[in-house]
Tab-separated table of C-alpha atoms in Angstrom:
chain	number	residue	atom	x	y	z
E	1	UNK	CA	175.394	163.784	96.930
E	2	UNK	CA	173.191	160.831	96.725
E	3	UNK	CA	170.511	160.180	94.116
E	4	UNK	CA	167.864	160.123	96.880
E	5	UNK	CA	169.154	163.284	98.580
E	6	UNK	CA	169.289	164.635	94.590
E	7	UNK	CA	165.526	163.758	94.144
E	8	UNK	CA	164.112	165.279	97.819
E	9	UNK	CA	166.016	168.375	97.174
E	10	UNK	CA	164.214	168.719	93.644
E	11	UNK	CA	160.825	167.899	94.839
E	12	UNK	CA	160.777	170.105	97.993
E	13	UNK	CA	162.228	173.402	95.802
E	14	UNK	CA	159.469	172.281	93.566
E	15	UNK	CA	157.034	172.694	96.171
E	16	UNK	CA	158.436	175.717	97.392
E	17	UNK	CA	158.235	178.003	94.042
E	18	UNK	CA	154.358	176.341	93.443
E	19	UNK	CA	151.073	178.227	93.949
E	20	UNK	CA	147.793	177.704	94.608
E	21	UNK	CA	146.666	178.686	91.165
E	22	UNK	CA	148.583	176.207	89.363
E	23	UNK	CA	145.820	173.819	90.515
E	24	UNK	CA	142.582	175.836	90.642
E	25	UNK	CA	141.082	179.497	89.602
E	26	UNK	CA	138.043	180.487	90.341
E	27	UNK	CA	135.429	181.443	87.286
E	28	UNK	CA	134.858	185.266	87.731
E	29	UNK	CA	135.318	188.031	85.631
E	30	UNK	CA	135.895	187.276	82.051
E	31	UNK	CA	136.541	183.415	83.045
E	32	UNK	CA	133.013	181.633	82.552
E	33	UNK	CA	134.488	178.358	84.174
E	34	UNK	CA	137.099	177.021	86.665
E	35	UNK	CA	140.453	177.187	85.597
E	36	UNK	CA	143.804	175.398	87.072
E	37	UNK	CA	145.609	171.582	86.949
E	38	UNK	CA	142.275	170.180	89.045
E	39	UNK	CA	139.912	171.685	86.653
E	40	UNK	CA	141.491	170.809	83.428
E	41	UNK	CA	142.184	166.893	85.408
E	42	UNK	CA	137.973	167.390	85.487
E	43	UNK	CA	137.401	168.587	82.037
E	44	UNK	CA	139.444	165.810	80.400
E	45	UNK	CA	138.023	162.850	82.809
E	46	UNK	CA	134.576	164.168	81.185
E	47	UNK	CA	135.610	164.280	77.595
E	48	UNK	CA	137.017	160.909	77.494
E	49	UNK	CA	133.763	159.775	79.158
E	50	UNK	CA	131.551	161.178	76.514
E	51	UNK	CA	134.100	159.634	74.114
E	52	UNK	CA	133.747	156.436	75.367
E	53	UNK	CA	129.937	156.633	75.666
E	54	UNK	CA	129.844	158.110	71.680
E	55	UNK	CA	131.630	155.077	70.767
E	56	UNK	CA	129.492	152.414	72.735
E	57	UNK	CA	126.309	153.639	71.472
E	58	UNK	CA	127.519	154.056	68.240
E	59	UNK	CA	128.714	149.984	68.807
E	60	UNK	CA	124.983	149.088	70.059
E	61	UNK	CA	123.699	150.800	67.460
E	62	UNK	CA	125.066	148.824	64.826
E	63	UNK	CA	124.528	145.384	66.854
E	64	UNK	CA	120.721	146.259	66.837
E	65	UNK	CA	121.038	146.953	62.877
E	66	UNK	CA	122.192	143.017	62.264
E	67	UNK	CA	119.980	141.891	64.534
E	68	UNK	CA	116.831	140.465	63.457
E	69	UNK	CA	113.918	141.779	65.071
E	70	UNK	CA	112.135	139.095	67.657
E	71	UNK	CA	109.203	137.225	65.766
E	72	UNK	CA	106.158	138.438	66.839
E	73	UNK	CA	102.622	135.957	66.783
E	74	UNK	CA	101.241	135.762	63.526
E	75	UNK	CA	97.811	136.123	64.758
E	76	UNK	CA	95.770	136.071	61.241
E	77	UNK	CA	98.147	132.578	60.126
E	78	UNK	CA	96.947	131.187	62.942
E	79	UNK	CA	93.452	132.271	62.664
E	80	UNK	CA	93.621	130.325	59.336
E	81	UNK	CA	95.266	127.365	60.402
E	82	UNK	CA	92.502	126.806	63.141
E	83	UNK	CA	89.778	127.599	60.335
E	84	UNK	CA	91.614	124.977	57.814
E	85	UNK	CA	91.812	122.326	60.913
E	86	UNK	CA	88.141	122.568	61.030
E	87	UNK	CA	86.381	123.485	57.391
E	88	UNK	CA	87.054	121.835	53.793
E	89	UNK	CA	84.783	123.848	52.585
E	90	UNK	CA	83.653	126.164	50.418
E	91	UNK	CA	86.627	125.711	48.302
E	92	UNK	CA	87.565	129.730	47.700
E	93	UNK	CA	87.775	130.544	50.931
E	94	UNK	CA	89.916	127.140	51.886
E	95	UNK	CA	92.461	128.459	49.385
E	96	UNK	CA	92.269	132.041	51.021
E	97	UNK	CA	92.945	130.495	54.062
E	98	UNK	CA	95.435	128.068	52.519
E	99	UNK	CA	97.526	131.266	51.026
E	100	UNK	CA	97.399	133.225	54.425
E	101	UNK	CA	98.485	130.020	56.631
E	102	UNK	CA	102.069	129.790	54.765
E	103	UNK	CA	103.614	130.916	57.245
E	104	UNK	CA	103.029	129.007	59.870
E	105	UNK	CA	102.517	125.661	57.304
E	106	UNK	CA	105.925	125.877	56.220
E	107	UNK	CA	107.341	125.052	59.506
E	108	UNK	CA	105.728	121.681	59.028
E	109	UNK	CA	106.710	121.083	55.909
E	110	UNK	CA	110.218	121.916	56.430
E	111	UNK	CA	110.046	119.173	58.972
E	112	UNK	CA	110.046	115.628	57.162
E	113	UNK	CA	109.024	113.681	60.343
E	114	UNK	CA	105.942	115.821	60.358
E	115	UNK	CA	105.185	114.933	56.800
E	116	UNK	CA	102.697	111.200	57.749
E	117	UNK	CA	100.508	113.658	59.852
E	118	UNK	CA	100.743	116.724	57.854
E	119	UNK	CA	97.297	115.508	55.684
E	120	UNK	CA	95.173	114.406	58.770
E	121	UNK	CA	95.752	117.849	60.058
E	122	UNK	CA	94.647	118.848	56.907
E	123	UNK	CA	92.458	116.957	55.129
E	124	UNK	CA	91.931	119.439	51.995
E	125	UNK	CA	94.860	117.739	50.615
E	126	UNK	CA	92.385	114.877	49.622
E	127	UNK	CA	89.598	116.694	48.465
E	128	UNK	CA	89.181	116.440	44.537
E	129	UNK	CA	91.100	119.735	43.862
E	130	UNK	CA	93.677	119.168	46.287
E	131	UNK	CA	96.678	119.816	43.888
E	132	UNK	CA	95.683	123.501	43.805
E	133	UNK	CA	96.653	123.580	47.258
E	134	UNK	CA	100.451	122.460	46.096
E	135	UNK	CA	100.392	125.380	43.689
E	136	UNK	CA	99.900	127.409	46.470
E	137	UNK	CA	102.857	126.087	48.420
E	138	UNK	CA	105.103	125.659	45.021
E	139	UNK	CA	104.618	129.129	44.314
E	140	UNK	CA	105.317	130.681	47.917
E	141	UNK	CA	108.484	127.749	48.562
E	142	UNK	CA	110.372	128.223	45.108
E	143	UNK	CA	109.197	131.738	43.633
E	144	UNK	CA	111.853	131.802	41.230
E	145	UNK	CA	111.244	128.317	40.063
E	146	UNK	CA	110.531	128.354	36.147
E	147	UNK	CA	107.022	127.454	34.197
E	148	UNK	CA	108.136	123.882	33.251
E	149	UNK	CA	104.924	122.816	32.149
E	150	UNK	CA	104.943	125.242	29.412
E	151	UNK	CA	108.758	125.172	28.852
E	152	UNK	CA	109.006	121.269	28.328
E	153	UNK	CA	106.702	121.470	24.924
E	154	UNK	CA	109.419	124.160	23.675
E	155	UNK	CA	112.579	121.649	24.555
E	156	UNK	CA	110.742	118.371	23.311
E	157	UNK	CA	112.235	118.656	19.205
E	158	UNK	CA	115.813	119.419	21.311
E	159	UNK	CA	115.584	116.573	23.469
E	160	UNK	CA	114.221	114.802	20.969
E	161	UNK	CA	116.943	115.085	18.935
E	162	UNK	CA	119.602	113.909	22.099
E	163	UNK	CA	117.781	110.794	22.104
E	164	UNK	CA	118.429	110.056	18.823
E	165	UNK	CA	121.891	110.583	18.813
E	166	UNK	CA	122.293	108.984	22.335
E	167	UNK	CA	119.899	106.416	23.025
E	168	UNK	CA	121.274	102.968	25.022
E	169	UNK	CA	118.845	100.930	23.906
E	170	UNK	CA	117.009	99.310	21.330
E	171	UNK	CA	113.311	100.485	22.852
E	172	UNK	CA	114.193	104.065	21.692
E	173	UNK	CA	113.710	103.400	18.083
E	174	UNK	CA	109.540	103.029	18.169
E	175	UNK	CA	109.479	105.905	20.847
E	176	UNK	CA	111.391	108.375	18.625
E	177	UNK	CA	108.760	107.056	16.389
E	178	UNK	CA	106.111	108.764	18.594
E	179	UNK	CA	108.019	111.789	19.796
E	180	UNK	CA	108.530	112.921	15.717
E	181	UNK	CA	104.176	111.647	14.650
E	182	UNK	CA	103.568	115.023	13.851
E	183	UNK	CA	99.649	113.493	14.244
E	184	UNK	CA	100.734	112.917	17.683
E	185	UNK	CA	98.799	114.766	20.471
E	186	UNK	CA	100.777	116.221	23.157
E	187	UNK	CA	99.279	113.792	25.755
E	188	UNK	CA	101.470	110.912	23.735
E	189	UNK	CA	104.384	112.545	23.354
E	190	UNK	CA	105.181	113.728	26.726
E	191	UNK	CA	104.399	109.655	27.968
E	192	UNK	CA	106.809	108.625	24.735
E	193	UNK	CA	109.379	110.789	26.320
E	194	UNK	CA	109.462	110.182	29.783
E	195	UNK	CA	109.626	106.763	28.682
E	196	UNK	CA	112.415	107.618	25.910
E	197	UNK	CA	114.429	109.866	29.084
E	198	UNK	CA	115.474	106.305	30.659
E	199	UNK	CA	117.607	105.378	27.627
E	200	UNK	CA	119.662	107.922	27.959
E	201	UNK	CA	119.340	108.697	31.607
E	202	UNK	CA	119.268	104.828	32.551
E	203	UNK	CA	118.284	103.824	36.108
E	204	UNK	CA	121.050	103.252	38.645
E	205	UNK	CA	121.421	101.002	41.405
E	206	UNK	CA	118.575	101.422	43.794
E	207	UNK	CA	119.242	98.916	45.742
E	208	UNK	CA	121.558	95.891	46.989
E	209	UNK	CA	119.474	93.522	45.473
E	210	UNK	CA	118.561	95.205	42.153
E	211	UNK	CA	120.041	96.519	39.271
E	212	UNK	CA	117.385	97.950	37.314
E	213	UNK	CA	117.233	97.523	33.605
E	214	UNK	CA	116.059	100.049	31.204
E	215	UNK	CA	113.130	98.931	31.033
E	216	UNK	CA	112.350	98.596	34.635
E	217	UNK	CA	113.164	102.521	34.763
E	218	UNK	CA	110.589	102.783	32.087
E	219	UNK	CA	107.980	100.472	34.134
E	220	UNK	CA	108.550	102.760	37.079
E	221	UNK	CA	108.549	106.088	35.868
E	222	UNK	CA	104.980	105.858	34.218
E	223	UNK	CA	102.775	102.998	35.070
E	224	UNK	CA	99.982	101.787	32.937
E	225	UNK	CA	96.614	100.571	34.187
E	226	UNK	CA	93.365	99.480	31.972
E	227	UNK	CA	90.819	102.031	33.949
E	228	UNK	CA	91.414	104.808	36.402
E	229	UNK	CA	89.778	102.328	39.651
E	230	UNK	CA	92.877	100.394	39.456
E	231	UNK	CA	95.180	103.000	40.138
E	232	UNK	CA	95.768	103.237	43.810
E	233	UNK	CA	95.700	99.456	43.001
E	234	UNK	CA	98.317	99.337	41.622
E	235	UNK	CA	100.034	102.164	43.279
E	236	UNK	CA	99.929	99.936	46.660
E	237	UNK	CA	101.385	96.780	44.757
E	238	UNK	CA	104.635	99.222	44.123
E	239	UNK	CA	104.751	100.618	47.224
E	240	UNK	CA	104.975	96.378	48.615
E	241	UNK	CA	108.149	95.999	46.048
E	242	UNK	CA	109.734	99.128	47.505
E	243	UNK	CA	109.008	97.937	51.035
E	244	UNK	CA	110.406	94.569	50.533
E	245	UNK	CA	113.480	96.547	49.032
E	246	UNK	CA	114.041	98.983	51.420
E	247	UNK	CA	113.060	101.805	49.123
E	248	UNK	CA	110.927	104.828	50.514
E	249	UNK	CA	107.240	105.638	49.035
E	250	UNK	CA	107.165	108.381	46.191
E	251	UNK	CA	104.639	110.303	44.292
E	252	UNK	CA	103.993	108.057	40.848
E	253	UNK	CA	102.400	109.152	37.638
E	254	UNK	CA	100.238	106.567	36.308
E	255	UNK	CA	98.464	106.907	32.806
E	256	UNK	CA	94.781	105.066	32.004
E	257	UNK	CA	95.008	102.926	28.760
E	258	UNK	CA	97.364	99.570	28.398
E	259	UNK	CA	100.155	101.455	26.349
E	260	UNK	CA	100.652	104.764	24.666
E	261	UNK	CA	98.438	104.067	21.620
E	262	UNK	CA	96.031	102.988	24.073
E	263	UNK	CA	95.742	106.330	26.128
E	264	UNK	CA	92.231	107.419	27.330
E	265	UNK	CA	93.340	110.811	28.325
E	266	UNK	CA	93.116	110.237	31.827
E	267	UNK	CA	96.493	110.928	34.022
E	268	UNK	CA	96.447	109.793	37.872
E	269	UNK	CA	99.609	111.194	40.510
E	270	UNK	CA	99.278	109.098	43.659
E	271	UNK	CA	100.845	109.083	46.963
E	272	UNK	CA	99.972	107.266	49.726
E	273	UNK	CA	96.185	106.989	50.319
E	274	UNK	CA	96.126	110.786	48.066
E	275	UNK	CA	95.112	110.445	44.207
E	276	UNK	CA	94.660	113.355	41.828
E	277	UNK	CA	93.322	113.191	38.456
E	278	UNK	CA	94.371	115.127	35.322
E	279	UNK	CA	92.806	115.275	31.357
E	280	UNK	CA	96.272	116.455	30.533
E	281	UNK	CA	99.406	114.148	31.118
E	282	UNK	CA	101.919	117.409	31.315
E	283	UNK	CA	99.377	118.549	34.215
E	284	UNK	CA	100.413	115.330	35.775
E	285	UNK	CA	103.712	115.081	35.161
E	286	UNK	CA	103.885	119.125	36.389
E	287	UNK	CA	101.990	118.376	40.077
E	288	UNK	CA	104.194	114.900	40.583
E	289	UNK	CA	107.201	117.051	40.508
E	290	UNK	CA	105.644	120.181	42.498
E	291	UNK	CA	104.164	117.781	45.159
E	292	UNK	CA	107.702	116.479	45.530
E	293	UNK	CA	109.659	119.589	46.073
E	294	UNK	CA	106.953	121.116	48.531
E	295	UNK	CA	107.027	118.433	50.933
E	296	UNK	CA	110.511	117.437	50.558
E	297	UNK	CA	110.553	114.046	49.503
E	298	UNK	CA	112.586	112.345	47.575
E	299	UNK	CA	112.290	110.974	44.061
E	300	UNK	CA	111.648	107.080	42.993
E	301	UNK	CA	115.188	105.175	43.277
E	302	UNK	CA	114.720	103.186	40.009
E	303	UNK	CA	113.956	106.457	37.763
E	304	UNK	CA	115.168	109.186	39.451
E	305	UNK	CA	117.763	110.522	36.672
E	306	UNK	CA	114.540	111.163	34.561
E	307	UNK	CA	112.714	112.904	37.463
E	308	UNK	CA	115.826	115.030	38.277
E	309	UNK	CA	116.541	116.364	35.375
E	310	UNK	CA	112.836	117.387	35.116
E	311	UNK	CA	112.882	118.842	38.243
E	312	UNK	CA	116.094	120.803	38.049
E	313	UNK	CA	116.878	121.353	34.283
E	314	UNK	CA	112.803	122.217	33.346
E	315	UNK	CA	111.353	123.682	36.664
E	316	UNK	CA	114.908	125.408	37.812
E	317	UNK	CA	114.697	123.609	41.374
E	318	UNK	CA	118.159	123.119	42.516
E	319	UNK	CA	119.029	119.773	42.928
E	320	UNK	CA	121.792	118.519	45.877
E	321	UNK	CA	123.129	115.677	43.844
E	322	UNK	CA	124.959	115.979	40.440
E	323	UNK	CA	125.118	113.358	37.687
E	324	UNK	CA	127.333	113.328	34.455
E	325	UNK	CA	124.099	111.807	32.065
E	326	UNK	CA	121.908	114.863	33.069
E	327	UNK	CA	125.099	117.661	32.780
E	328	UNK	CA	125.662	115.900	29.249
E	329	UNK	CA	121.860	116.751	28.354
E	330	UNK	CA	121.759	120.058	30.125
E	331	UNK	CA	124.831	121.154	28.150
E	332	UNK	CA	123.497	119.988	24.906
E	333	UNK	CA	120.199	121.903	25.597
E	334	UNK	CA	121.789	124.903	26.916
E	335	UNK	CA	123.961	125.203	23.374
E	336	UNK	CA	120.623	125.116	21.055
């Protein structure tokens, strides 16, 4: 007997000794559904498609839970931006409007190419109070930044004392001088410092053609002008030297009065065509480093070590580049 023969002979006694209710039962009686091979082929085709629908919904589900939800218009920003485009005035409700615009604002100021235009579209920016407007920003773009203009009187005897120990040059000794004149108003002492920073934190190459000196660093981080009308003066003369060495504009601090004994209590931050004026050179210092992390821009070349250790070890604004001078300091801070 052949394997084929073997196989008909099986299926056709199979089909013989089969019956019609091995493949379907009525419901009637005590059966409340269809019954049989067909019915239960039914049941489970059903199942596994509720099964697989469970398990797709439960997948879609937890798509739309990562998802972020679609940005709707921010109608009331840009009711405020179209109010701030048109109206510098009256101040309180240009900083209402200034707080509620955010939003939208930031997208600008994100944007570093946007930057040149960003204070003809806004023009408050040059009014006479126009720092309060960078609060605003600081406070919304780094909310966990720290108080540094109240935390740098509390590390000035620390740093103080680094300079003394570390100093590089010879132009330290009458600054210390300054920085430990207990008769010494604050307005001194914070110039005498940024001044003393660069002897630790020395100026680095800026530049293919210069290799700034100590007291270059010191000539650019605070400039000095006899009376407040020669400040964007003198501002503009820096701005030629960067040009001519291919070094970007910055925000500068400039103090009236021909040298620290000489101060008139009058601190100027300029950039570009903007100028605002302080009666307290920590107030200065304190908007020249907010104004610079709100709009992104970089930091002066010649002095930057001074600047970035303000900005990062003081105010708490990370920093993307690193620099053994400034870890020394930090670490020697961070121990007292």
């Amino acid at each position: 007997m052949t394997f084929e023969s073997t196989r008909w002979q099986l299926r056709h006694y199979s089909s013989l000794n089969e019956k019609k209710t091995m493949y379907f039962i009525p419901r009637g009686g005590d059966r409340k559904n269809h019954g049989g091979k067909i019915a239960n082929k039914i049941g489970n085709l059903k199942q596994r498609k509720r099964k697989r629908e469970a398990k797709e919904n439960e997948y879609q589900s937890a798509k739309q839970v990562n998802v972020e939800p679609k940005s709707t218009r921010n109608v009331v920003a840009e009711e405020a931006v179209e109010w701030l485009m048109l109206n510098t005035e009256p101040w309180g409700v240009v900083l209402d409007q200034w707080r509620t615009s955010y939003e939208l604002r930031k997208v600008d100021l994100l944007s570093h190419k946007r930057i040149p235009k960003f204070f003809t579209t806004y023009p408050q920016y040059k009014c006479h109070h126009g720092f309060q407007l960078i609060d605003i920003d600081f406070q919304k773009a780094f909310p966990n930044a720290e108080n540094g203009w109240m935390k740098l009187p509390l590390l000035l005897p620390r740093i103080t004392e680094y300079i003394k120990k570390r100093a590089l040059d010879p132009s330290a000794a009458q600054l210390l001088k300054q920085l430990f004149d207990e008769g010494a108003n604050n307005d001194k002492k914070v110039c005498a410092l940024l001044l003393a920073l660069n002897t630790v934190l020395p100026p680095i190459a800026a530049a293919s053609r210069l290799k700034p000196t100590i007291l270059i660093g010191q000539e650019d981080t605070l400039i000095f002008v006899d009376a407040k009308e020669q400040a964007q003066l003198k501002v503009q003369e820096t701005y030629r030297s960067y040009t001519e060495l291919n070094l970007p504009i910055v925000p500068k601090l400039i103090a009236v009065g021909k040298n620290l004994d000489q101060l008139q209590g009058t601190f100027v931050v300029c950039y570009g065509d903007i100028c605002y004026e302080f009666q307290s050179a920590s107030r200065a210092v304190d908007i020249l480093i907010k104004l610079t992390a709100v709009l992104g821009l970089p930091f002066s070349k010649i002095s930057k070590l001074v600047w970035h250790f303000l900005s990062g070890c003081i105010y708490g604004i990370q920093q993307k580049e690193s620099y053994a001078s400034i870890n020394k300091l930090k670490v020697y801070l961070d121990k007292g």
